mmCIF file of C-alpha atoms and ligand atoms in Angstrom:
data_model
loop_
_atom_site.group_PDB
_atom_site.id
_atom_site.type_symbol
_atom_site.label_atom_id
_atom_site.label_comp_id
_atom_site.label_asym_id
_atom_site.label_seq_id
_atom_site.Cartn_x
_atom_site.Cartn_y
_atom_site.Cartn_z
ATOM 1 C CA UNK S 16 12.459 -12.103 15.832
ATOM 2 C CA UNK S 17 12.628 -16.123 15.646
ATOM 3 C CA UNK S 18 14.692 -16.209 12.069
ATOM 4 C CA UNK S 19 16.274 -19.748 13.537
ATOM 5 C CA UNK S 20 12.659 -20.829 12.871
ATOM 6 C CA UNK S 21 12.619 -20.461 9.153
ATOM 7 C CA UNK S 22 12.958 -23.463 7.599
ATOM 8 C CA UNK S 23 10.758 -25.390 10.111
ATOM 9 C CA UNK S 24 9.482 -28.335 8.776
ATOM 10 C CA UNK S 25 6.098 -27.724 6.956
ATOM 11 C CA UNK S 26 3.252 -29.069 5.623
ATOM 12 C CA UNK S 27 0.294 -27.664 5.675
ATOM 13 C CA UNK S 28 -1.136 -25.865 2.833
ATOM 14 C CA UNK S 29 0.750 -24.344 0.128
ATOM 15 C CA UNK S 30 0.112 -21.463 -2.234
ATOM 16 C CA UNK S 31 0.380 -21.677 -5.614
ATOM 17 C CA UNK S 32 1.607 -18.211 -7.155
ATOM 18 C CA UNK S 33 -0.851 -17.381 -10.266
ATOM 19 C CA UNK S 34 0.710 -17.680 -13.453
ATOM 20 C CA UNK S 35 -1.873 -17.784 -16.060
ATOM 21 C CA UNK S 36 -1.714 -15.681 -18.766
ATOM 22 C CA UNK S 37 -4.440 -12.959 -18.753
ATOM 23 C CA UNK S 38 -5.528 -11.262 -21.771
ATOM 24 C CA UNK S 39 -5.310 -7.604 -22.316
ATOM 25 C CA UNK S 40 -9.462 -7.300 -21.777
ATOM 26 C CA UNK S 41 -12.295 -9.279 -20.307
ATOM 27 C CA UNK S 42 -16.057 -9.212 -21.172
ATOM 28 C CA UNK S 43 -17.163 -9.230 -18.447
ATOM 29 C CA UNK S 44 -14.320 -7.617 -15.902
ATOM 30 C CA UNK S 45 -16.435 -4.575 -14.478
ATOM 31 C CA UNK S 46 -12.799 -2.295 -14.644
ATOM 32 C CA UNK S 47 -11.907 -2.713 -18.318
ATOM 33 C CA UNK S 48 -13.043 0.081 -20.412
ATOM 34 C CA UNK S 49 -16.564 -0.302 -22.195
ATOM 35 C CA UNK S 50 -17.656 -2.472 -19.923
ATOM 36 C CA UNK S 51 -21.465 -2.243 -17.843
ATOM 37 C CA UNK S 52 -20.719 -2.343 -14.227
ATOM 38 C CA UNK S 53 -23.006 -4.061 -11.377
ATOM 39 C CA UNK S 54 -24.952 -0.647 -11.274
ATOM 40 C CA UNK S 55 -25.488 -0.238 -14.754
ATOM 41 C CA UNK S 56 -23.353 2.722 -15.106
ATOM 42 C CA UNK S 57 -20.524 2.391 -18.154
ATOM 43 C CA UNK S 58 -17.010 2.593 -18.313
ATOM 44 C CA UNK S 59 -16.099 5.226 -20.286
ATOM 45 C CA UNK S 60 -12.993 3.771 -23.237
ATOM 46 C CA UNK S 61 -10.673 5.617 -20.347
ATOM 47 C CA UNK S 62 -6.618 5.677 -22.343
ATOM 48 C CA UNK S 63 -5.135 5.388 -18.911
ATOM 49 C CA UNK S 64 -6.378 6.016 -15.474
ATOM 50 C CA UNK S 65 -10.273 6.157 -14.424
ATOM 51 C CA UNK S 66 -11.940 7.261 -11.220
ATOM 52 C CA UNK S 67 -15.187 5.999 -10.190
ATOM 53 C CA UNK S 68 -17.679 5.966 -7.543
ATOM 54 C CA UNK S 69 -17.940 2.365 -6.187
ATOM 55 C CA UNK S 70 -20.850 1.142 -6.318
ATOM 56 C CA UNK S 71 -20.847 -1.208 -3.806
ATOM 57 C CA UNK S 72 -19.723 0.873 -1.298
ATOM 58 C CA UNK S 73 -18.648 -0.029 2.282
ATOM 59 C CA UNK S 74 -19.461 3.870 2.918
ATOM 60 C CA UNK S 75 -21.993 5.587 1.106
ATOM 61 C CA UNK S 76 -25.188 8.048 1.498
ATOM 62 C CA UNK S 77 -27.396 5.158 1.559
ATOM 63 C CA UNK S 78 -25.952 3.800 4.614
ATOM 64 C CA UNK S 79 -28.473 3.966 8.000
ATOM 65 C CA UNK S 80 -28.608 7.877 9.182
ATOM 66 C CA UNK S 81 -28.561 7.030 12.835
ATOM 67 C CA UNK S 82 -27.518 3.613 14.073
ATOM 68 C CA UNK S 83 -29.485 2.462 17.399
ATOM 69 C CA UNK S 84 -27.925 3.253 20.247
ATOM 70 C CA UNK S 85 -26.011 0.157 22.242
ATOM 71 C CA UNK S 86 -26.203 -1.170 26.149
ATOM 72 C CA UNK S 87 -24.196 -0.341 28.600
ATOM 73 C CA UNK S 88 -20.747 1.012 27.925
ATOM 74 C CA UNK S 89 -20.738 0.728 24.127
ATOM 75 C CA UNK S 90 -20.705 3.870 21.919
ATOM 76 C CA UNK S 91 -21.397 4.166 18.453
ATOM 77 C CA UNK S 92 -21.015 6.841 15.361
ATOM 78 C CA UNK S 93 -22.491 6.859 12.097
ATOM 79 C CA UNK S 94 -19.747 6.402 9.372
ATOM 80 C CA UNK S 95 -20.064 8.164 6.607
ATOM 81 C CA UNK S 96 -17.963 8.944 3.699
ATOM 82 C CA UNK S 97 -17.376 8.535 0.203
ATOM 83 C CA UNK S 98 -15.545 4.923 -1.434
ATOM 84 C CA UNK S 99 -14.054 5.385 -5.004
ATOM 85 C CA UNK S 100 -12.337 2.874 -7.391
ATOM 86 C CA UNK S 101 -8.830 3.548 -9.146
ATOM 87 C CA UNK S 102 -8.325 1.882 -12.623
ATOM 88 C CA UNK S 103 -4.400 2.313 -13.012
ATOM 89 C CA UNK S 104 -4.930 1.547 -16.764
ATOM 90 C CA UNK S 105 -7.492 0.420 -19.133
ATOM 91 C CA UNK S 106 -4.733 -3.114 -19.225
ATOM 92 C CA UNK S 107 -6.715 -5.760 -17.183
ATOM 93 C CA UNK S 108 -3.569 -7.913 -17.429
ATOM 94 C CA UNK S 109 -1.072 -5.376 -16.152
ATOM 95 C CA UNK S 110 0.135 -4.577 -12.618
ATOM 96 C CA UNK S 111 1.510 -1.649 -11.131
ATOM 97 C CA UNK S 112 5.232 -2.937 -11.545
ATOM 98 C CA UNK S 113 4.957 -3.227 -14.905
ATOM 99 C CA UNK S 114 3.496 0.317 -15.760
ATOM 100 C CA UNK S 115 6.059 2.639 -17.107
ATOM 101 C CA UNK S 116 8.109 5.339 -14.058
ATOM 102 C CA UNK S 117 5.852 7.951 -16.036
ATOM 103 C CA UNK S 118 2.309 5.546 -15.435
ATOM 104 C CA UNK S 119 2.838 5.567 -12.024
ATOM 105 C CA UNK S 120 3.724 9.198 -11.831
ATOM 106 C CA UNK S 121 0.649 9.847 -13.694
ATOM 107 C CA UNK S 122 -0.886 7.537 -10.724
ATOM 108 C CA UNK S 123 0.475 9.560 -7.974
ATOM 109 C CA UNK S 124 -0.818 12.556 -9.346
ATOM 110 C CA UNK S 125 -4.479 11.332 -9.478
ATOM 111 C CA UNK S 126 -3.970 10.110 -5.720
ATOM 112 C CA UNK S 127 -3.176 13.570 -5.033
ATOM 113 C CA UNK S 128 -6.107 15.500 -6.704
ATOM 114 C CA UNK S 129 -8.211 12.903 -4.979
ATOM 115 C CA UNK S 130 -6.916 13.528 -1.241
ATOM 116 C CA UNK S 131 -7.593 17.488 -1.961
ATOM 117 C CA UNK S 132 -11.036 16.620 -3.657
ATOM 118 C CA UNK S 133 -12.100 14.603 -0.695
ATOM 119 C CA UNK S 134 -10.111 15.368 1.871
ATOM 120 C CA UNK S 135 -11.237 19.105 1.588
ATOM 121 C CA UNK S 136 -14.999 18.297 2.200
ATOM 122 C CA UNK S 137 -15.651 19.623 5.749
ATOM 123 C CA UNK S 138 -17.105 16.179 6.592
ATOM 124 C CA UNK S 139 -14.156 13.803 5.517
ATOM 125 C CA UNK S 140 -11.799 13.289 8.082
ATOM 126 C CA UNK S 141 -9.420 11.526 6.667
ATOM 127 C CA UNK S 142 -8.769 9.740 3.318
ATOM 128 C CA UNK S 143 -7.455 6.175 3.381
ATOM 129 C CA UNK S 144 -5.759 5.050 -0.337
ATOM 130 C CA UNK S 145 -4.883 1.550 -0.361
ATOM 131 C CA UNK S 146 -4.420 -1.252 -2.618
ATOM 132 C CA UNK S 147 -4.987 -4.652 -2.456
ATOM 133 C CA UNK S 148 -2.899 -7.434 -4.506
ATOM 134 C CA UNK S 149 -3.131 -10.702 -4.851
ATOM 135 C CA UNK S 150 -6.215 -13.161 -4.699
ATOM 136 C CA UNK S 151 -3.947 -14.324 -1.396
ATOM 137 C CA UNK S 152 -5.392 -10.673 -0.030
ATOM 138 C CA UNK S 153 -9.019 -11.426 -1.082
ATOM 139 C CA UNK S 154 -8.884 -9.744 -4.366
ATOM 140 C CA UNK S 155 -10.992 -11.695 -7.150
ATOM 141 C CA UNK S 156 -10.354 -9.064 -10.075
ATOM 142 C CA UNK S 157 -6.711 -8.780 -11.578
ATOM 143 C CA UNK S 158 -7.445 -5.438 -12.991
ATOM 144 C CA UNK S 159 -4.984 -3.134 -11.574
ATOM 145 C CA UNK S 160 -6.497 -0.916 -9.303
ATOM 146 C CA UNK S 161 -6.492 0.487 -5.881
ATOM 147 C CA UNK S 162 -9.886 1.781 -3.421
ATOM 148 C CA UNK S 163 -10.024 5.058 -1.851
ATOM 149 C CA UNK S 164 -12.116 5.664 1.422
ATOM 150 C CA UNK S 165 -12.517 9.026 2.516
ATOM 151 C CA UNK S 166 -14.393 8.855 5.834
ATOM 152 C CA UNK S 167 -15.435 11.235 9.023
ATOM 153 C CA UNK S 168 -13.614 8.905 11.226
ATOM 154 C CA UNK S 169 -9.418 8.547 11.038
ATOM 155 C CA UNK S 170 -8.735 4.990 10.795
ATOM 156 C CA UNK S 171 -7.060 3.559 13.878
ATOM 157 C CA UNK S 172 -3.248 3.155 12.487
ATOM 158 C CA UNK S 173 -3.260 6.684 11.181
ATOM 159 C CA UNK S 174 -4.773 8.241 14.241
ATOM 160 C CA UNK S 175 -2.114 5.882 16.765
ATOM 161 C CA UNK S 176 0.829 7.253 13.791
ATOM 162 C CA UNK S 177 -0.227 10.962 14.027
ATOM 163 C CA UNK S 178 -0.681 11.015 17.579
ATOM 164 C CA UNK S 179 3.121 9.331 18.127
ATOM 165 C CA UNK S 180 4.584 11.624 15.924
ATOM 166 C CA UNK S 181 2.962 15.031 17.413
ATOM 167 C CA UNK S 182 3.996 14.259 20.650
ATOM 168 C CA UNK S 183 7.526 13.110 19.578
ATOM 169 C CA UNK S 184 7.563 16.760 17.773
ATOM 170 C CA UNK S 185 6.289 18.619 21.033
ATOM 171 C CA UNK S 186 8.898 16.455 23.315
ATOM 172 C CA UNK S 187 12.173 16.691 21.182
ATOM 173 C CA UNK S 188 11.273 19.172 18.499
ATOM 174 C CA UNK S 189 12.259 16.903 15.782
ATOM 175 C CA UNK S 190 9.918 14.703 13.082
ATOM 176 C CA UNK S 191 9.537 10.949 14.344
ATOM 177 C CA UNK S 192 10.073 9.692 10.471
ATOM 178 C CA UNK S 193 13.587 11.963 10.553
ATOM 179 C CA UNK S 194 14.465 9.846 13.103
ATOM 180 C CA UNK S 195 13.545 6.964 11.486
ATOM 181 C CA UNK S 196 15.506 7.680 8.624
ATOM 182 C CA UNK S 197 18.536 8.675 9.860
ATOM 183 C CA UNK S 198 18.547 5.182 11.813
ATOM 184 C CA UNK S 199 17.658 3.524 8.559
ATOM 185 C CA UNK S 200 20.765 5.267 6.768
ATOM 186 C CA UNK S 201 23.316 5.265 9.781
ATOM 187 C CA UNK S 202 22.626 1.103 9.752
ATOM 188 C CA UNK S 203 22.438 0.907 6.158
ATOM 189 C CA UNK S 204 21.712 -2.482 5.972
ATOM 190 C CA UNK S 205 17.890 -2.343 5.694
ATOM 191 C CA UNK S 206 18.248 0.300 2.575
ATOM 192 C CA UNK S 207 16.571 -1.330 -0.292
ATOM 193 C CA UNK S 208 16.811 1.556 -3.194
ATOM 194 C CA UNK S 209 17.009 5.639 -2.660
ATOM 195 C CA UNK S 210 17.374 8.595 -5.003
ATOM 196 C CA UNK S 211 18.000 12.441 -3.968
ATOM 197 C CA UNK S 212 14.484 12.432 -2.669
ATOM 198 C CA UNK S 213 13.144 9.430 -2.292
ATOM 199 C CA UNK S 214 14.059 6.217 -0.165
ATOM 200 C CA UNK S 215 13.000 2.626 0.215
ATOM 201 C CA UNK S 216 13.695 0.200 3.129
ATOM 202 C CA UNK S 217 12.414 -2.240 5.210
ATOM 203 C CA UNK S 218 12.462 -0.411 8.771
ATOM 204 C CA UNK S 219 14.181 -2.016 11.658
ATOM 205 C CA UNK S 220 10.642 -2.946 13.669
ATOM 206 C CA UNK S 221 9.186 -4.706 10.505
ATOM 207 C CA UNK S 222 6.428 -7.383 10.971
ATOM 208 C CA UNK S 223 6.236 -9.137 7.492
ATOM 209 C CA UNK S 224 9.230 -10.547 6.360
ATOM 210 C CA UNK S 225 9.084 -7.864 2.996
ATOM 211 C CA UNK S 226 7.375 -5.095 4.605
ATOM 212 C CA UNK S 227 8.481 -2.329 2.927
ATOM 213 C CA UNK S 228 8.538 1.420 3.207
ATOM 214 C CA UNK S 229 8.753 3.968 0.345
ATOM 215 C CA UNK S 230 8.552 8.219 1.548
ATOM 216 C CA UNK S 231 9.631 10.971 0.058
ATOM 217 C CA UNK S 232 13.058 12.254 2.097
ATOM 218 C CA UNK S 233 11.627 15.863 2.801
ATOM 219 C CA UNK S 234 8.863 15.787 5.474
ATOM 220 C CA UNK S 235 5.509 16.270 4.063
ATOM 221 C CA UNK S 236 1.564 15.570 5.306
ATOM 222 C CA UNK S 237 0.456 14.325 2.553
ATOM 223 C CA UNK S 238 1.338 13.602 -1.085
ATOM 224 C CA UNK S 239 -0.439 16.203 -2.265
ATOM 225 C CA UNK S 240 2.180 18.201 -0.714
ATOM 226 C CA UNK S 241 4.884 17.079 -2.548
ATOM 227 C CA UNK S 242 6.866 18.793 -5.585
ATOM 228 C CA UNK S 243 7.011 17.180 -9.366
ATOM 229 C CA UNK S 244 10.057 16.455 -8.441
ATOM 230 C CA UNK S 245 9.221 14.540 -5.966
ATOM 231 C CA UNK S 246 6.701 12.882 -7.185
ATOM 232 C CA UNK S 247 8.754 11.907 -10.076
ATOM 233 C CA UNK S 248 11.338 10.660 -7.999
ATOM 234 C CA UNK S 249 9.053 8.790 -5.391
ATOM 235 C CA UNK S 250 7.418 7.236 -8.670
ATOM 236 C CA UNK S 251 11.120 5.966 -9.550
ATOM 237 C CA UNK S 252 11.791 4.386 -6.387
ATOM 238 C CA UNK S 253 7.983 2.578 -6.004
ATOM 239 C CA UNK S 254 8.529 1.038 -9.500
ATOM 240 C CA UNK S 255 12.165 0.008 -8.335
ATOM 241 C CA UNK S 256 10.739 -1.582 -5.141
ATOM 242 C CA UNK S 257 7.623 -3.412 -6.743
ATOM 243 C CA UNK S 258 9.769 -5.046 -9.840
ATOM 244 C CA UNK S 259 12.072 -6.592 -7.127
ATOM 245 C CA UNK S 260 9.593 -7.904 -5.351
ATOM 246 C CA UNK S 261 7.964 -9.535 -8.570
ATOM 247 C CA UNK S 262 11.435 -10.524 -9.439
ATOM 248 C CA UNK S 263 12.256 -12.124 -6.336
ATOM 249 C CA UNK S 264 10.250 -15.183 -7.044
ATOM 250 C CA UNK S 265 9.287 -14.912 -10.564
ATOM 251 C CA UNK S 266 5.550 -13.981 -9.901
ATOM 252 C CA UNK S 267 3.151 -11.078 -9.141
ATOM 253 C CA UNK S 268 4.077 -10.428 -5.869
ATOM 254 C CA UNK S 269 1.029 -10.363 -3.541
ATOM 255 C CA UNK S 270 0.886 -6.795 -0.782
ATOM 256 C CA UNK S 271 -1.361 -4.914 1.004
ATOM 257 C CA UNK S 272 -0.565 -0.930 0.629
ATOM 258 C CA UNK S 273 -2.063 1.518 2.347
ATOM 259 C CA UNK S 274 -0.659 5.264 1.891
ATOM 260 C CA UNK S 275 -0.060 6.752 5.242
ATOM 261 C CA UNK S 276 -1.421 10.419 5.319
ATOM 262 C CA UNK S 277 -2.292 12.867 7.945
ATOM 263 C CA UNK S 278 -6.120 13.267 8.317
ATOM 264 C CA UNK S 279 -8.059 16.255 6.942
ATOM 265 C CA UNK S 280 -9.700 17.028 9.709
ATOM 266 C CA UNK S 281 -8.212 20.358 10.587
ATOM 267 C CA UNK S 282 -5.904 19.587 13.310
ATOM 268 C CA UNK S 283 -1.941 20.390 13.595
ATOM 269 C CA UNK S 284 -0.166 17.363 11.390
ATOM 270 C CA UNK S 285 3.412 19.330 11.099
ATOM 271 C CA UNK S 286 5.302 16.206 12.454
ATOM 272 C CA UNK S 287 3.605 13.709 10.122
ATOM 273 C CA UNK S 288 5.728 12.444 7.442
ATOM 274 C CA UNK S 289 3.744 10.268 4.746
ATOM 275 C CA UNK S 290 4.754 7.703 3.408
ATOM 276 C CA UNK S 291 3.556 4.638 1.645
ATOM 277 C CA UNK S 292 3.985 0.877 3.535
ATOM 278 C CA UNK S 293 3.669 -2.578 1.346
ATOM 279 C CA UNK S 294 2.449 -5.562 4.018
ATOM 280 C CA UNK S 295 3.699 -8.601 1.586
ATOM 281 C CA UNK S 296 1.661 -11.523 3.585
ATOM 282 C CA UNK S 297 4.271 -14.326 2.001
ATOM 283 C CA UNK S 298 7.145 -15.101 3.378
ATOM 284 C CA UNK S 299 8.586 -17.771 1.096
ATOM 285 C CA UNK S 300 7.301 -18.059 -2.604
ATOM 286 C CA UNK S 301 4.794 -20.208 -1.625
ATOM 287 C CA UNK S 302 4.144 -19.817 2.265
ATOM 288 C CA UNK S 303 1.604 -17.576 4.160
ATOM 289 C CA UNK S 304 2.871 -15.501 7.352
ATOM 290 C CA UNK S 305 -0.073 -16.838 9.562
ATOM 291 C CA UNK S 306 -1.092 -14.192 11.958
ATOM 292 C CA UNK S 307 -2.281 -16.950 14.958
ATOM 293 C CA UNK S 308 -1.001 -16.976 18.907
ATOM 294 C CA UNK S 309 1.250 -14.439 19.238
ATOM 295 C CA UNK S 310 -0.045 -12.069 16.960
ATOM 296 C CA UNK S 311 -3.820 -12.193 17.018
ATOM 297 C CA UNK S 312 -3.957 -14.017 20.671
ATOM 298 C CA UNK S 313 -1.299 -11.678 21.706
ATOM 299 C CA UNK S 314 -0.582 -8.952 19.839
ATOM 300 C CA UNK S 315 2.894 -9.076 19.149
ATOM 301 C CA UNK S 316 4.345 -10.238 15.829
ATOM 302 C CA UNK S 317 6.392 -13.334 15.487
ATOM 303 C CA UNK S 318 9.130 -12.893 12.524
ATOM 304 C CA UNK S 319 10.548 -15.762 11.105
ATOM 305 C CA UNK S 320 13.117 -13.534 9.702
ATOM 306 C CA UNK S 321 14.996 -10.548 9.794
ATOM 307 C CA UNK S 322 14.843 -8.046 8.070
ATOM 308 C CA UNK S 323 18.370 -7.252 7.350
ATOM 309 C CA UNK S 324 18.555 -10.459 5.676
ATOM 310 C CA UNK S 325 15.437 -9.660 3.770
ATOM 311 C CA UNK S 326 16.546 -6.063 2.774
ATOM 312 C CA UNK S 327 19.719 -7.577 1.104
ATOM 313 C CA UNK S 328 17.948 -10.315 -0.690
ATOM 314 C CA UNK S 329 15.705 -7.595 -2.005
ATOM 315 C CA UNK S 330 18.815 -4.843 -2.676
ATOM 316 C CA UNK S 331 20.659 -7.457 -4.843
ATOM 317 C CA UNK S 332 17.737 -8.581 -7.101
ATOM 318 C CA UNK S 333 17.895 -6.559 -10.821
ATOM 319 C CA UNK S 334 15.532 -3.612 -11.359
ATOM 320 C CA UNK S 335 14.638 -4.636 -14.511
ATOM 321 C CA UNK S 336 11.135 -6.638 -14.530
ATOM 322 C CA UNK S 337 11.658 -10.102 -15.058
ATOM 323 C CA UNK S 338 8.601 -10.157 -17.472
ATOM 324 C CA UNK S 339 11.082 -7.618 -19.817
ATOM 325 C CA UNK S 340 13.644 -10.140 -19.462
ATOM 326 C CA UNK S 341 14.546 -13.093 -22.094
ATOM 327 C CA UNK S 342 14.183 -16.327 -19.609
HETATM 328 ZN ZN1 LIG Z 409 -10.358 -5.678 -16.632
HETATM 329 ZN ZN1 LIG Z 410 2.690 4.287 8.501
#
C-alpha cells in the first residue's frame, strides 16, 4: 500500500464516465430481443433472461482438433469447451444495479442451472461466469449481459484458489474463506453490507482500490449449491453492493466479475468456498489503476489506497440507486 500517493499530481489521460442516454432497444444491438445476430440465428422476444450459444466463440467445436506440437520444452493441450451469452433482460439500457433484488435472483438462478448443465458434461472441467462492464473493460455493447466459458482446462486463479484452500483444509482442518471471514468481521472496518447469510467487503489483501467480495456466509462449492434462501439473500447484498458503487460517482460503475467456483472435474473441492469478486479498474471517477512496473514488470500490486478507507466510503453511500433518486 502507497495511499500517501493518491493525489499525485496527474495528467495524463482522463476518462470520461458514459452518460448518454440509451434507449430501451437498438436495431441493430445483436442482444435485444428480435434482433438477427452475426450468425443469422434470431433472438427469440425473451420477457427477461436469454441464454445463447455465442457465436463467436473463443471455445467451440470448430476450433483445430490437435494443435502441432511445440520445440523444446513447450507443451500444449487442445482447449475445448463450450462459450454462452447471458442477456440479464430484454432492457438494452439497463444494468445489473438497476434490475429489481428479484431480477437478479432470477439471474442467479440461471447461473446455477448453467454450472450443472455444463459443468456436468464429463469433458468440462470447470465453468468460468464472468461479466464484463464498462467500455473501460473492452466492452462495446451496453446490453446487460455476462459470458460463460465452460472449458476442459481450470483457469489459472481458480486452480491456484482451490489448491490454497485444500491444503489449508488438510493442514488446519478449517475452510480458508472461514478464516477470511472471521478476520473480515473481527476488523470490521472493511465490511461493506451483510445480511444473515450473505456478506460484502473489500478483503484486507485487496488490489483495486473497490475490489469487492460478495459470498454466501455458509461454505459452499458452487452456487448451485446454495439454498433459496440464500440465493435470495446473496441477490440482496449484490444489488446493495453494485448501487453503491454506481452511486459513488454518479455513473455506471465500470468492473470485471468473475464468479469463483470449484471446477467440475471430479476432484475433492470440500474447502472451497465460492464467492463472487468485482475488479473495479478506476480508482477515482475518472482515473485508470494502470497495471505497469510493479505489477506487470513485477508482479506485485501497487495500491494507491487502502482499503479501509475505501470500504467506509463505500459503507456510507445510500442503497438506493441514484438513478431512483430526484437530483
Ligand atoms: Zn440491446
Ligand atoms: Zn476468488
Amino acid at each position: 500500500m502507497a495511499a500517501h500517493r493518491q493525489d499525485r499530481p496527474w495528467s495524463g489521460q482522463t476518462m470520461r464516465p458514459q452518460v448518454e442516454m440509451l434507449p430501451d432497444y437498438v436495431s441493430d444491438c445483436y442482444l435485444c430481443p428480435g434482433n438477427a445476430r452475426v450468425s443469422g440465428a434470431r433472438n427469440p422476444e425473451y420477457p427477461q433472461t436469454f441464454v445463447f450459444d455465442n457465436d463467436l466463440p473463443c471455445v467451440g467445436p470448430e476450433a483445430p482438433a490437435e494443435p502441432r506440437p511445440p520445440v523444446g520444452i513447450y507443451r500444449n493441450l487442445p482447449a475445448r469447451g463450450v462459450a454462452r451469452v447471458v442477456c440479464y433482460s430484454p432492457r438494452h439500457n439497463l444494468t445489473l444495479a438497476e434490475l429489481d433484488r428479484s431480477e437478479i435472483e432470477t439471474l442467479l438462478h440461471v447461473w446455477q442451472d448453467q454450472y450443472v448443465e455444463l459443468g456436468g458434461r464429463p469433458e468440462i472441467a470447470h465453468v468460468l461466469i464472468f461479466e464484463n462492464k464498462g467500455e473501460i473493460v473492452g466492452v462495446s455493447n451496453p446490453h446487460p449481459h455476462c459470458q460463460i466459458y465452460a472449458t476442459n482446462f481450470v483457469f489459472k486463479t481458480i486452480e491456484t484458489e482451490a489448491r490454497a484452500s485444500q491444503r489449508h483444509l488438510v493442514e488446519t482442518g478449517r475452510v480458508l474463506f472461514q478464516d477470511v471471514l472471521a478476520a473480515e468481521r473481527q476488523d470490521g472496518r472493511r465490511i461493506i453490507y451483510e445480511n444473515e447469510l450473505a456478506i460484502a467487503f473489500i478483503p484486507y489483501f485487496a488490489r483495486y482500490a473497490y475490489e469487492v467480495f460478495v459470498a454466501p456466509k455458509a461454505t459452499h462449492p458452487s452456487l448451485a449449491a446454495l439454498s433459496e434462501n440464500e440465493v435470495r439473500e446473496l441477490a440482496a447484498v449484490l444489488k446493495c453492493v453494485l448501487v453503491k458503487f454506481d452511486n459513488l460517482w454518479r455513473m455506471p460503475f465500470p468492473y470485471v466479475m468473475p464468479l469463483h467456483q470449484a471446477p467440475t472435474d471430479g476432484r475433492d473441492y470440500a474447502g472451497f468456498h465460492f464467492h463472487i469478486e468485482l475488479h473495479p479498474p478506476l480508482r477515482k471517477p475518472n482515473l485508470l489503476k494502470y497495471l505497469a512496473g510493479p505489477e506487470i514488470g513485477g508482479g506485485n500490486f501497487l495500491s494507491d489506497t487502502t482499503p479501509d478507507e475505501k470500504a467506509e466510503e463505500l459503507h456510507n453511500l445510500p442503497d438506493v440507486h441514484y438513478k431512483q433518486t430526484r437530483p
